[in-house]
Short mmCIF file of C-alpha atoms and ligand atoms in Angstrom, two decimals:
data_model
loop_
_atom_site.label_atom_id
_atom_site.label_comp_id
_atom_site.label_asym_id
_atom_site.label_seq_id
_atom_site.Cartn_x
_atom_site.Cartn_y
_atom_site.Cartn_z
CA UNK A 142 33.51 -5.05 -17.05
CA UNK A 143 34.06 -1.74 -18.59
CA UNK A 144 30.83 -1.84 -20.46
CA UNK A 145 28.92 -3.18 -18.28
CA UNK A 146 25.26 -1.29 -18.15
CA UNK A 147 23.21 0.05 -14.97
CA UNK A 148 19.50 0.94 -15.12
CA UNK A 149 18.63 4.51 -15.47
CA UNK A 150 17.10 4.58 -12.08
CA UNK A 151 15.63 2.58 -9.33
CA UNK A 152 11.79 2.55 -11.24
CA UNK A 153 13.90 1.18 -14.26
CA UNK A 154 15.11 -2.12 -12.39
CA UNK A 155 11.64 -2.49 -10.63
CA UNK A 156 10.18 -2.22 -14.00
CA UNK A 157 12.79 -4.24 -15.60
CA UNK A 158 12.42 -7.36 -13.16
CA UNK A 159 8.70 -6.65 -12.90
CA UNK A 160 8.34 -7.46 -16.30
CA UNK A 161 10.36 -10.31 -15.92
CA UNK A 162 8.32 -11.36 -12.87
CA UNK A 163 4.72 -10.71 -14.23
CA UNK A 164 4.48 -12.98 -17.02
CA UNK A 165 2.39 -16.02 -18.14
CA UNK A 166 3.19 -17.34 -14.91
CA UNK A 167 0.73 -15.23 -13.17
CA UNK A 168 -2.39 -14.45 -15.87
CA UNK A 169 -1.92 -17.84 -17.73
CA UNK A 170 -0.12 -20.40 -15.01
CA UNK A 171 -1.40 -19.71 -12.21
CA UNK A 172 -5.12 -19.65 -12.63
CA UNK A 173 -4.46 -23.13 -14.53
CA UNK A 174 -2.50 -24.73 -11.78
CA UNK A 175 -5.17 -23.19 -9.18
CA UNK A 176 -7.72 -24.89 -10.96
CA UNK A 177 -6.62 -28.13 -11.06
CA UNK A 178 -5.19 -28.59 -7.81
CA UNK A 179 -8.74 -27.29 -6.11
CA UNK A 180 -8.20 -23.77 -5.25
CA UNK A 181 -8.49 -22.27 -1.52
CA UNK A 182 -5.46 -24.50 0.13
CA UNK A 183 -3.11 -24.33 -2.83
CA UNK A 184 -3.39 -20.79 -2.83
CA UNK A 185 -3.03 -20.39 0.35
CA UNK A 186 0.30 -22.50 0.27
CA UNK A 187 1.54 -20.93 -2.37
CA UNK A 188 0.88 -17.59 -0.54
CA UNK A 189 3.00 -18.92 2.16
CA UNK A 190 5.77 -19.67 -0.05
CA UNK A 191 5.87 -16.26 -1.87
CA UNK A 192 6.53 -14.81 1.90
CA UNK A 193 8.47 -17.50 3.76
CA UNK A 194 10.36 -18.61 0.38
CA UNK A 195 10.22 -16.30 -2.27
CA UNK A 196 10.87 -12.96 -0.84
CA UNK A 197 13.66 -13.64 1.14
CA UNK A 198 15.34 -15.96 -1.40
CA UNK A 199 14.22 -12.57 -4.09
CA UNK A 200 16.65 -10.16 -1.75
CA UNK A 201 19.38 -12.93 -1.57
CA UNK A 202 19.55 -13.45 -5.43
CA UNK A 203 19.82 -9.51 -6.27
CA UNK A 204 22.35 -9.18 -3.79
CA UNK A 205 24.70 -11.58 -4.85
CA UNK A 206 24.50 -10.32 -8.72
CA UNK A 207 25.01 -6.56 -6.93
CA UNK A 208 27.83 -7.78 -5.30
CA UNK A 209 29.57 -9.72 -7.99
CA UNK A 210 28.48 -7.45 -11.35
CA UNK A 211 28.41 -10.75 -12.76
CA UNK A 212 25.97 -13.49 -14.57
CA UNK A 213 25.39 -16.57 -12.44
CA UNK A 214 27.83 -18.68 -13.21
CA UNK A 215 30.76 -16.00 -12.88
CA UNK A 216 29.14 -14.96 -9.57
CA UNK A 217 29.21 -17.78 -7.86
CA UNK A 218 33.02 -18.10 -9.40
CA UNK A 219 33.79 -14.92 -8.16
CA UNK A 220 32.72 -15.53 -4.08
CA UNK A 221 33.34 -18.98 -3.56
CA UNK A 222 36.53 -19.87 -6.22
CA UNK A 223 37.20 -21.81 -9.59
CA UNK A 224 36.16 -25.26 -9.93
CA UNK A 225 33.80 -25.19 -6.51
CA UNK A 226 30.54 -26.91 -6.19
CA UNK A 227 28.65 -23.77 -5.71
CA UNK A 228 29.49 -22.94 -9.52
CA UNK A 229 27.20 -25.63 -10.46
CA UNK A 230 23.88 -23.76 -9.25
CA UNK A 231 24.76 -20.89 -11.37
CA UNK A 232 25.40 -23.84 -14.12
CA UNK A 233 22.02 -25.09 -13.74
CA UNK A 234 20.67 -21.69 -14.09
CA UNK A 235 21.60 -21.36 -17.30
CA UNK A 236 20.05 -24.96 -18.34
CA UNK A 237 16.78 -23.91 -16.64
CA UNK A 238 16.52 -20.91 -18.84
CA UNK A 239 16.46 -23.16 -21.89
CA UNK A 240 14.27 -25.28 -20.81
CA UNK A 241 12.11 -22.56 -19.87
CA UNK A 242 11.94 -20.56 -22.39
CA UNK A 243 11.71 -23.55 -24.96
CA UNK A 244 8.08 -24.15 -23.98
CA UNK A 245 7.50 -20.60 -22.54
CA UNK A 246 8.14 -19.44 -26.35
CA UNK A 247 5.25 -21.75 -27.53
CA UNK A 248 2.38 -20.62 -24.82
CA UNK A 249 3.30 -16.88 -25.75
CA UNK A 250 3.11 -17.88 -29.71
CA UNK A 251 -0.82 -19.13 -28.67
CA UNK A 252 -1.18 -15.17 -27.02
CA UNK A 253 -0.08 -13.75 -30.18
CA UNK A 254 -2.10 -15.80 -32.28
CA UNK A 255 -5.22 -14.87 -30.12
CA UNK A 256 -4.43 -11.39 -31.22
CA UNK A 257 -5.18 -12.00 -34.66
CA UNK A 258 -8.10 -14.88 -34.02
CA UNK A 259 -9.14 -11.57 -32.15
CA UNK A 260 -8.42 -9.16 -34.78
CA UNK A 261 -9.44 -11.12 -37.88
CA UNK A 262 -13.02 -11.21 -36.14
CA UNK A 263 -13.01 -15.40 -35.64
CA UNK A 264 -14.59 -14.77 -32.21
CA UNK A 265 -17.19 -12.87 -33.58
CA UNK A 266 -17.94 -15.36 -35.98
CA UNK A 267 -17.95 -17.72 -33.61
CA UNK A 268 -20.76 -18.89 -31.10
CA UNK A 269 -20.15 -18.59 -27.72
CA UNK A 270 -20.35 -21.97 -26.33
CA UNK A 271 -17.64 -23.02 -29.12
CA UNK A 272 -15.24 -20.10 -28.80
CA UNK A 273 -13.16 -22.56 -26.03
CA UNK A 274 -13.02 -25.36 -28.77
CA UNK A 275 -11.01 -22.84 -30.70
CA UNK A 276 -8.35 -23.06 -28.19
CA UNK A 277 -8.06 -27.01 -28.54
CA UNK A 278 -8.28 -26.75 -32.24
CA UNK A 279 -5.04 -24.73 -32.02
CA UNK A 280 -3.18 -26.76 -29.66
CA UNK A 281 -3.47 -29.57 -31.53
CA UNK A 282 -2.47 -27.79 -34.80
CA UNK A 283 1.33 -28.19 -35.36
CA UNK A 284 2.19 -25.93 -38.12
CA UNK A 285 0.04 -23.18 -35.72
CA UNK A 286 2.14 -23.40 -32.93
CA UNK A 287 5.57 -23.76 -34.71
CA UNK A 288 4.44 -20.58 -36.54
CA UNK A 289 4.13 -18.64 -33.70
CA UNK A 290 7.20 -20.28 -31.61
CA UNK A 291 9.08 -19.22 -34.57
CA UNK A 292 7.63 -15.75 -34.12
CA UNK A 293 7.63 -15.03 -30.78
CA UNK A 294 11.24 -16.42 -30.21
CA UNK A 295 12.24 -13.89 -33.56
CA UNK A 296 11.09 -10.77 -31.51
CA UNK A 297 12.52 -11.84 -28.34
CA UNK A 298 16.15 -12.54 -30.09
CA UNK A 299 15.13 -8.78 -31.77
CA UNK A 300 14.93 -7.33 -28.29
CA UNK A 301 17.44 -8.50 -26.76
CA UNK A 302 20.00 -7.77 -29.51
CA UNK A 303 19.25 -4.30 -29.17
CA UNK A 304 19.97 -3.78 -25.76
CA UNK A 305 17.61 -4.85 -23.32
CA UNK A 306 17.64 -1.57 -21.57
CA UNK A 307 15.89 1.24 -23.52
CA UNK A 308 13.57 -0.37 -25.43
CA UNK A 309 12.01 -2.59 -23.01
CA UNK A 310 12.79 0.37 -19.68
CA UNK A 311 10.63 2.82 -22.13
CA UNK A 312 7.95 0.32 -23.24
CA UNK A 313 7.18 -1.11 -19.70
CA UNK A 314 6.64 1.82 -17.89
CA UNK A 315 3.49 2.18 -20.51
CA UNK A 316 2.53 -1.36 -21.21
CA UNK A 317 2.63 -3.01 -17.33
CA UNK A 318 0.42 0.02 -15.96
CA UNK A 319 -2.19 -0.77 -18.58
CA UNK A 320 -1.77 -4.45 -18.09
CA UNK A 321 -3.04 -3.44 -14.60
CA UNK A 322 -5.53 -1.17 -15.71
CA UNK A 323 -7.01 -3.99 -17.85
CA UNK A 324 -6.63 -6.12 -15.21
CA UNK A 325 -8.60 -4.25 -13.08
CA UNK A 326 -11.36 -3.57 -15.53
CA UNK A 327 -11.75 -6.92 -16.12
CA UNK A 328 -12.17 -7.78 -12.30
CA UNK A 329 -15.01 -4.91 -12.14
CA UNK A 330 -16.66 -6.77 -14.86
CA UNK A 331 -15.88 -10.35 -13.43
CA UNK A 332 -16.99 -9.16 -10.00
CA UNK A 333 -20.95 -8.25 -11.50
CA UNK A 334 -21.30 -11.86 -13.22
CA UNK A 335 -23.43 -14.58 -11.08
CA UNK A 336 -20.49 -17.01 -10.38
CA UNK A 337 -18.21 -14.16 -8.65
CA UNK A 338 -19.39 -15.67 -5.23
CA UNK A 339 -18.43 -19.32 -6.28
CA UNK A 340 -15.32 -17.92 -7.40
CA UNK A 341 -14.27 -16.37 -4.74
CA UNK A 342 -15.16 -19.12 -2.18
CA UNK A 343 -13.35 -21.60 -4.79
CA UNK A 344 -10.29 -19.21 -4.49
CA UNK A 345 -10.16 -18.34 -0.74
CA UNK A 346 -12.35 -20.82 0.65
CA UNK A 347 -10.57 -23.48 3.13
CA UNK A 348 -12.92 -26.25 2.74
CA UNK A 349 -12.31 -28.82 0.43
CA UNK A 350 -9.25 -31.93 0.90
CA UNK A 351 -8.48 -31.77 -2.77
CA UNK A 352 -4.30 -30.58 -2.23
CA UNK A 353 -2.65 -33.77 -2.73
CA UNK A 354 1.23 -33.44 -1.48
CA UNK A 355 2.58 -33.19 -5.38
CA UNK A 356 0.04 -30.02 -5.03
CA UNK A 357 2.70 -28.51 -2.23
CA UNK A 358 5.52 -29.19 -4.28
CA UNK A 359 3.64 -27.16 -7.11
CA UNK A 360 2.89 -24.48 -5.17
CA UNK A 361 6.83 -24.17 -4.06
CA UNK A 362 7.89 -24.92 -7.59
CA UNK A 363 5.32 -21.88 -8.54
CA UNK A 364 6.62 -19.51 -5.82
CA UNK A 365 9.99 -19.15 -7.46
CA UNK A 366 8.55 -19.94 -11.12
CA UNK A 367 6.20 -16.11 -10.68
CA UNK A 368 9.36 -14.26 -9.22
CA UNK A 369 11.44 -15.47 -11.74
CA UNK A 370 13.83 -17.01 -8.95
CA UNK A 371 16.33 -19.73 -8.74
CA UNK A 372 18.10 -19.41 -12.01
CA UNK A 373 19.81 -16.29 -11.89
CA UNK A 374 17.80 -14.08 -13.98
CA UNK A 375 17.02 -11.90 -11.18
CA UNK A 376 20.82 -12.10 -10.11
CA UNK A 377 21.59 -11.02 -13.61
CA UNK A 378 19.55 -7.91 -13.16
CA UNK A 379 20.45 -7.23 -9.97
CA UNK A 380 24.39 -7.38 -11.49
CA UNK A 381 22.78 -4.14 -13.18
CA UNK A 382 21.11 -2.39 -10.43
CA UNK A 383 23.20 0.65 -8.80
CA UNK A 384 24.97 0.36 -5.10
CA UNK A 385 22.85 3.44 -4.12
CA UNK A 386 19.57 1.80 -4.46
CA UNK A 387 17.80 -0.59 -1.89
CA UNK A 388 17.18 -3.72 -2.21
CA UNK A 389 14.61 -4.90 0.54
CA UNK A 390 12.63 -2.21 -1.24
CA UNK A 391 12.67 -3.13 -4.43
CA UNK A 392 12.28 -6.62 -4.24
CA UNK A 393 8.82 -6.20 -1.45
CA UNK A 394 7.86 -3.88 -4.61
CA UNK A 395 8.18 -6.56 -7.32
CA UNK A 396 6.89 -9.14 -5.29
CA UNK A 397 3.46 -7.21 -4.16
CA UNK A 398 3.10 -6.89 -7.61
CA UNK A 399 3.32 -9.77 -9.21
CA UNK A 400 1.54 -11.53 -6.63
CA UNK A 401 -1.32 -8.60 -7.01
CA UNK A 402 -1.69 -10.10 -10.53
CA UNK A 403 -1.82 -13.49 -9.73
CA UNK A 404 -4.45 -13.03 -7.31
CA UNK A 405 -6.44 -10.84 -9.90
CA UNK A 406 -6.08 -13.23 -12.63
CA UNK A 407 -8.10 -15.92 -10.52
CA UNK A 408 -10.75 -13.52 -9.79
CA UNK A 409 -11.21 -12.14 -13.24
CA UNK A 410 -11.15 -16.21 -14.73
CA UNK A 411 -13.07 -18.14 -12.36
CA UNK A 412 -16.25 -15.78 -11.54
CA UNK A 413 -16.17 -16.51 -16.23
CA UNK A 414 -15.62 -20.29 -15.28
CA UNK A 415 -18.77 -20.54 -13.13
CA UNK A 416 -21.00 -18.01 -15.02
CA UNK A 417 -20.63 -20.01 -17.87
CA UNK A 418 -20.62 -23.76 -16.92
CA UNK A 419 -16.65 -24.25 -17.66
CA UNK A 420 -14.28 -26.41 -16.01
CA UNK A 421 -11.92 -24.84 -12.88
CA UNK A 422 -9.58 -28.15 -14.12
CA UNK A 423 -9.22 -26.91 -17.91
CA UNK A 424 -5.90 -26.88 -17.53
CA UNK A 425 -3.11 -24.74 -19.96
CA UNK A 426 -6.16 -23.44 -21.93
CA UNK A 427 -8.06 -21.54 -19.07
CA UNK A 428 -7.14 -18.40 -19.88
CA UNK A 429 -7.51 -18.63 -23.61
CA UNK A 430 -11.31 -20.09 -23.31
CA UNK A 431 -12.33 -17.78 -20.72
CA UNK A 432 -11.37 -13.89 -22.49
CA UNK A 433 -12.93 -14.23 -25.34
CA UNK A 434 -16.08 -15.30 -23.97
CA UNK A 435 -16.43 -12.56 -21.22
CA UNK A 436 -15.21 -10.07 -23.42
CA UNK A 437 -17.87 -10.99 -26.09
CA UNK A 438 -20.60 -9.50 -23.53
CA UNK A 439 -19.20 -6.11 -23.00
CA UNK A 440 -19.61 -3.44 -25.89
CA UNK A 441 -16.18 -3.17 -27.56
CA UNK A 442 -15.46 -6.75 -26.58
CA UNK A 443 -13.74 -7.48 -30.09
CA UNK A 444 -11.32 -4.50 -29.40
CA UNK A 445 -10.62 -5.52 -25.93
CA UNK A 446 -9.95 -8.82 -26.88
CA UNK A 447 -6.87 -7.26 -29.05
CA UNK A 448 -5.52 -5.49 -26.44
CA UNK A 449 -5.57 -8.24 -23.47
CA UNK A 450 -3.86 -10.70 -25.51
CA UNK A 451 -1.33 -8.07 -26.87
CA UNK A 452 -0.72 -7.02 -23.23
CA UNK A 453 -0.44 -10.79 -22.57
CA UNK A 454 2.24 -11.33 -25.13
CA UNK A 455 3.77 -8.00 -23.69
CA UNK A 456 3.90 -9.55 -20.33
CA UNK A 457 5.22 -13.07 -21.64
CA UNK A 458 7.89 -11.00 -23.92
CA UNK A 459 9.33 -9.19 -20.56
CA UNK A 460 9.84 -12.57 -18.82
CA UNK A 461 11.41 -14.31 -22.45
CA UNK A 462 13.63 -11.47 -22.31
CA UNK A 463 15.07 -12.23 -18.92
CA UNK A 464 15.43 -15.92 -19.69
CA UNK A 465 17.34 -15.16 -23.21
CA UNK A 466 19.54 -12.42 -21.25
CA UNK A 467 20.07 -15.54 -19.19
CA UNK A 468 21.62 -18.04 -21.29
CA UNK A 469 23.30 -15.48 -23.31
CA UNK A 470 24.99 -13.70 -20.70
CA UNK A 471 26.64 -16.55 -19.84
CA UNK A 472 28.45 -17.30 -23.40
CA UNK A 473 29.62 -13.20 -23.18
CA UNK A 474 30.61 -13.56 -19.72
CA UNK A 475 32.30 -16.64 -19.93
CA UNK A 476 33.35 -17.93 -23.25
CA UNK A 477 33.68 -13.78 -24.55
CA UNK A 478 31.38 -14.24 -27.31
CA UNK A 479 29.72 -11.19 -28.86
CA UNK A 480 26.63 -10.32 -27.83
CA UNK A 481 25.13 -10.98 -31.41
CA UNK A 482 26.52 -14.24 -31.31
CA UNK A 483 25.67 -14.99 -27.71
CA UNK A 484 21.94 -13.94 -28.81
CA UNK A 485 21.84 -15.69 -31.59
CA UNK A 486 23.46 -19.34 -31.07
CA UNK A 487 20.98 -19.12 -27.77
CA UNK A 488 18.41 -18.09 -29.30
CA UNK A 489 18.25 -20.32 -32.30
CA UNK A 490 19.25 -23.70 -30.03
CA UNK A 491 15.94 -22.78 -27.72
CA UNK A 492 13.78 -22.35 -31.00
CA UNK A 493 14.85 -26.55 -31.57
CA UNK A 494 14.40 -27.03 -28.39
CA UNK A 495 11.27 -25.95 -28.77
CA UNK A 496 10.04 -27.70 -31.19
CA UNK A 497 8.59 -30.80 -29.36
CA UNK A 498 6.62 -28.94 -26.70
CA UNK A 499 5.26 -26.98 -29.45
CA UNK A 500 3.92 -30.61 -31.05
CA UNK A 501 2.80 -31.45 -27.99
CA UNK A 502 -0.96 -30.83 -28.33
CA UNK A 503 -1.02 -33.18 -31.40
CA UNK A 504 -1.08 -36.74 -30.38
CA UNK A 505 1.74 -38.21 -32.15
CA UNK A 506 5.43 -36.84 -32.30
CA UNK A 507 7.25 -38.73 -35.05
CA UNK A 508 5.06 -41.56 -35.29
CA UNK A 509 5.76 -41.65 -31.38
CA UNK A 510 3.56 -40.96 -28.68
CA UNK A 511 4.89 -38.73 -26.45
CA UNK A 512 2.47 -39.33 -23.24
CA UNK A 513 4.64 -42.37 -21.92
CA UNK A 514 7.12 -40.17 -20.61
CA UNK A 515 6.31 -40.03 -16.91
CA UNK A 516 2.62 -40.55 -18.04
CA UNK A 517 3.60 -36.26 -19.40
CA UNK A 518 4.13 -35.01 -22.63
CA UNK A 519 7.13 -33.14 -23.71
CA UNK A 520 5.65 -29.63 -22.31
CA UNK A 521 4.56 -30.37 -19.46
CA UNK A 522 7.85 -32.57 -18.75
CA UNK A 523 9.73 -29.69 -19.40
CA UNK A 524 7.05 -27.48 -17.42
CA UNK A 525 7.20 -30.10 -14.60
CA UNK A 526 11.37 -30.88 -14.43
CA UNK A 527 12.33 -26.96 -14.59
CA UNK A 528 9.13 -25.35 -12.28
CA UNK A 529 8.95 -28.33 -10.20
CA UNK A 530 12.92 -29.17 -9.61
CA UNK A 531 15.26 -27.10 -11.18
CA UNK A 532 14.08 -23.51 -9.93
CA UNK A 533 13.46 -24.74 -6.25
CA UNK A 534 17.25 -26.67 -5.96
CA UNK A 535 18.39 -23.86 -7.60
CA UNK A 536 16.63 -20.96 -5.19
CA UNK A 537 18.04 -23.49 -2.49
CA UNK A 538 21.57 -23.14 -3.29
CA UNK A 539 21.01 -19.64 -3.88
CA UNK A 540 19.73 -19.25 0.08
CA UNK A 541 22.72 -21.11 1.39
CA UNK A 542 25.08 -19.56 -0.20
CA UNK A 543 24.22 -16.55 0.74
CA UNK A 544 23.37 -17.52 4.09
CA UNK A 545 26.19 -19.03 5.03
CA UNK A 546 29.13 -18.64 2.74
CA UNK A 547 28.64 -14.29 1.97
CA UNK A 548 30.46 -12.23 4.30
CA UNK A 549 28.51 -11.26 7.32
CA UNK A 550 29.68 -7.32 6.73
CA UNK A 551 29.24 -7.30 3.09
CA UNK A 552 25.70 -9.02 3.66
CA UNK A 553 25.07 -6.32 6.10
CA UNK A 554 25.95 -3.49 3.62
CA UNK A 555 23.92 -5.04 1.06
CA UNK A 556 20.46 -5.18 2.76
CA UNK A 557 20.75 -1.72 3.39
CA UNK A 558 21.43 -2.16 7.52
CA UNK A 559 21.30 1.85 7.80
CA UNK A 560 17.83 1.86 6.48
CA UNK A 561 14.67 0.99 8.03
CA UNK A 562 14.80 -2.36 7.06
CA UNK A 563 18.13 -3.03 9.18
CA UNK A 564 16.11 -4.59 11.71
CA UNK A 565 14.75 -7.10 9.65
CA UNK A 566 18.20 -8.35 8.73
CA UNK A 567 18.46 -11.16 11.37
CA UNK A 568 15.13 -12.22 10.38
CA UNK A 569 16.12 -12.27 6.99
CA UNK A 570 18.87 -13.98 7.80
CA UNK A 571 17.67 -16.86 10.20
CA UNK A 572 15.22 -17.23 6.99
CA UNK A 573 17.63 -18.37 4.76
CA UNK A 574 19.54 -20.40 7.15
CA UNK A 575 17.28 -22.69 8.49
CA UNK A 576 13.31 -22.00 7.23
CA UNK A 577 13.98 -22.01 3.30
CA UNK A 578 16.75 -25.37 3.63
CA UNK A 579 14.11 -26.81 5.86
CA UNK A 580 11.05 -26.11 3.74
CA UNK A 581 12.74 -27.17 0.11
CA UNK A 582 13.88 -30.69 1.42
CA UNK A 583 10.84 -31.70 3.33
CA UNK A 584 8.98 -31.01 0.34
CA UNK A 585 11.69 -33.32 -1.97
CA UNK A 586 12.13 -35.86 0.46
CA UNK A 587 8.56 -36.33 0.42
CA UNK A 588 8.42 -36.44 -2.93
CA UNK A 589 10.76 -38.83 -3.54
CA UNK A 590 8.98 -40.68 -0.72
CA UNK A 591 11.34 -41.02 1.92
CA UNK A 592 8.64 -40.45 4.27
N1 PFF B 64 8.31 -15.11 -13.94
C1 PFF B 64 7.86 -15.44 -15.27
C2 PFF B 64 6.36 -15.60 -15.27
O1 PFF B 64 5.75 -15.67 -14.20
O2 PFF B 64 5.78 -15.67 -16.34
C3 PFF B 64 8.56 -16.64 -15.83
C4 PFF B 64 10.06 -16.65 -15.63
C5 PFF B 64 10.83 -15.63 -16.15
C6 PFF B 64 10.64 -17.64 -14.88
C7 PFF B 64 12.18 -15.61 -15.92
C8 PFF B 64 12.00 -17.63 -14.64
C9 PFF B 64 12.76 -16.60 -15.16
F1 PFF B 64 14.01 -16.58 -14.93
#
């Protein structure tokens, strides 16, 4: 494609698929998930599957949108021929990125509504031991969340309308350092508060039998979830990223990183958690108890407050953006819409689609109760099918294709074989083959309970 666009250098793709990597999956999701599934062995797992899984899979998916300059579905289209099979894993890419971003859209309107609780001074106003209530309050508040649904999905549409590259390139290489930076604050003030030790032996500690096997699948489902992986959004940017840069590199970069944060979250929320008598298991509202309540200790806490949930919905916006670029790249791709029509058919259909995670917190959809499906409601369905399923059959494909059906001297070009990292390529390779096919399907077959 004539037009097509490459990133102004190799720091713009790292920070590009960085931001689309570090999202709500690592500073809300993660610490949630963590918490309920009993800490120290689920992380550890889930450790295990960023390296064994996630990494490898990472390099594959960014090398097959370098090779093809194409969206998923054209990609695979373009390497293994019309109407094949493979086709259909670039296919479900594009459905994961609805689903995703449906109920993605709705967590990220809660951030940017904790801006102005923030701003407006309600956690001032508010006592301490009922700031989390305020969190509950909103989730079960319908015409709250659709508000902010509405919102957030308006400014990601906004973004990615005007071009995804120089706004977001020039605003990420600002806002994701001082995510970091605030990050790291926050762990020097976690790390002074009496329940650091619990927290870090609930974190890293190898004791306790609590990882039931749906916890595995969680952790795999997670892996690919954090690096954005499995749905071709980092095969999309890679279809950006110039033949000059490499992509072992790149992709150890993004993945140190966004597990860095992941890893920091935990220690900045749970050392809160035990200082202040709250629950590991709160589930989706960890994050959004926890802030406010450290942050009312410190001097300038109100301010603070602002600014972690505005980097939050920074973060979340970087990820939406990827997902959006997703599902609209393949209606300009493939059907030749305009990208302002691409943008906006998407964008509007995931706002509906929307809709019912955002009334999820209330306890009636309709007049119906939405808890009966698969004892879930409609978010954490959505949450469940896409995280759970979708991304790690989709990461699968991904690995076998490009294990097996790539050309062996492409491949080789590719992973940068002249480099330092040519030695790795066999290992890389046997990875792919045999460790991630192996790994997926034990985990689904025992799911299903074939064993
Ligand atoms: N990686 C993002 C996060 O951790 O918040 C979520 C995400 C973005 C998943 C883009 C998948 C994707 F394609």
């Amino acid at each position: 494609m004539a037009t097509r666009g490459q990133w102004g250098s190799r720091l713009g793709f790292i920070l590009a698929a960085a931001g689309s990597a570090v999202g709500l999956g690592n500073i809300w999701k993660f610490p949630y998930i963590t918490g309920a599934n009993g800490g120290g062995w689920f992380v550890l797992i889930y450790l295990l599957c960023i390296l064994a899984v996630g990494l490898p899979i990472m390099i594959a998916e960014v090398m097959l949108g370098r090779m093809t300059q194409k969206s998923p579905v054209g990609a695979f289209r373009d390497l293994s021929g019309k109407g094949s099979l493979w086709v259909g894993i670039g296919w479900m890419g594009v459905v994961a990125a609805f689903i995703i971003l449906s109920y993605y859209s709705v967590v990220a309107g809660w951030a940017m509504n904790y801006i102005r609780l923030a701003a407006t001074g309600v956690f001032a106003d508010t006592p301490a031991d009922q700031v989390p209530g305020l969190f509950g309050a909103m989730y079960a508040d319908p015409g709250t969340n659709l508000l902010w649904h509405g919102l957030f999905m308006g400014l990601t549409v906004f973004i990615v309308l005007g071009g995804v590259q120089k706004g977001v390139e020039r605003w990420s290489r600002i806002l994701m350092p001082m995510l970091f930076v605030m990050m790291l604050g926050l762990l020097v003030q976690a790390a002074s508060m009496d329940g650091f030790g619990k927290a870090l032996d609930f974190v890293f500690g190898l004791h306790a039998d609590k990882l039931k096997p749906a916890g595995v699948l969680e952790a795999l489902g997670h892996s690919f979830f954090t690096l954005s992986l499995g749905m071709g959004a980092m095969l999309t940017y890679g279809s950006y990223l110039s033949k000059k840069d490499d992509i072992v590199t790149a992709s150890a970069a993004i993945t140190l990183l966004d597990t860095a944060i992941a890893l920091m979250a935990c220690m900045v929320l749970f050392p809160i958690t035990f200082t202040f008598g709250m629950e590991p298991s709160a589930g989706p509202g960890l994050v959004f108890m926890n802030i406010p309540v450290a942050l009312a200790q410190v001097p300038g806490g109100l301010f603070l407050s602002v600014v972690f949930f505005a980097l939050l919905t920074f973060a979340a916006l970087t990820s939406a953006i990827s997902l959006l670029e997703v599902a609209a790249a393949y209606f300009i791709d493939e059907k030749g819409w305009s990208r302002g029509k691409a943008v906006g058919v998407t964008g509007g259909a995931i706002l509906v689609l929307g809709i019912p995670s955002a009334l999820s917190g209330g306890t009636e959809l309709f007049g119906k109760s939405f808890e009966g499906v698969f004892g879930k409601n409609w978010f954490d369905l959505f949450d469940y099918i896409a995280s759970n399923w979708l991304l790690p059959l989709g990461g699968l494909g991904i690995a076998l294709f490009a294990a097996w059906r790539v050309g062996d001297a492409a491949r080789r070009v590719e992973f940068g074989e002249q480099t330092a990292w040519g030695r790795l390529y066999l290992g890389w390779l046997l990875v792919l083959r045999f460790v991630v096919p192996v790994a997926v399907v034990a985990v689904f077959l025992h799911l299903i309970g074939l064993y």
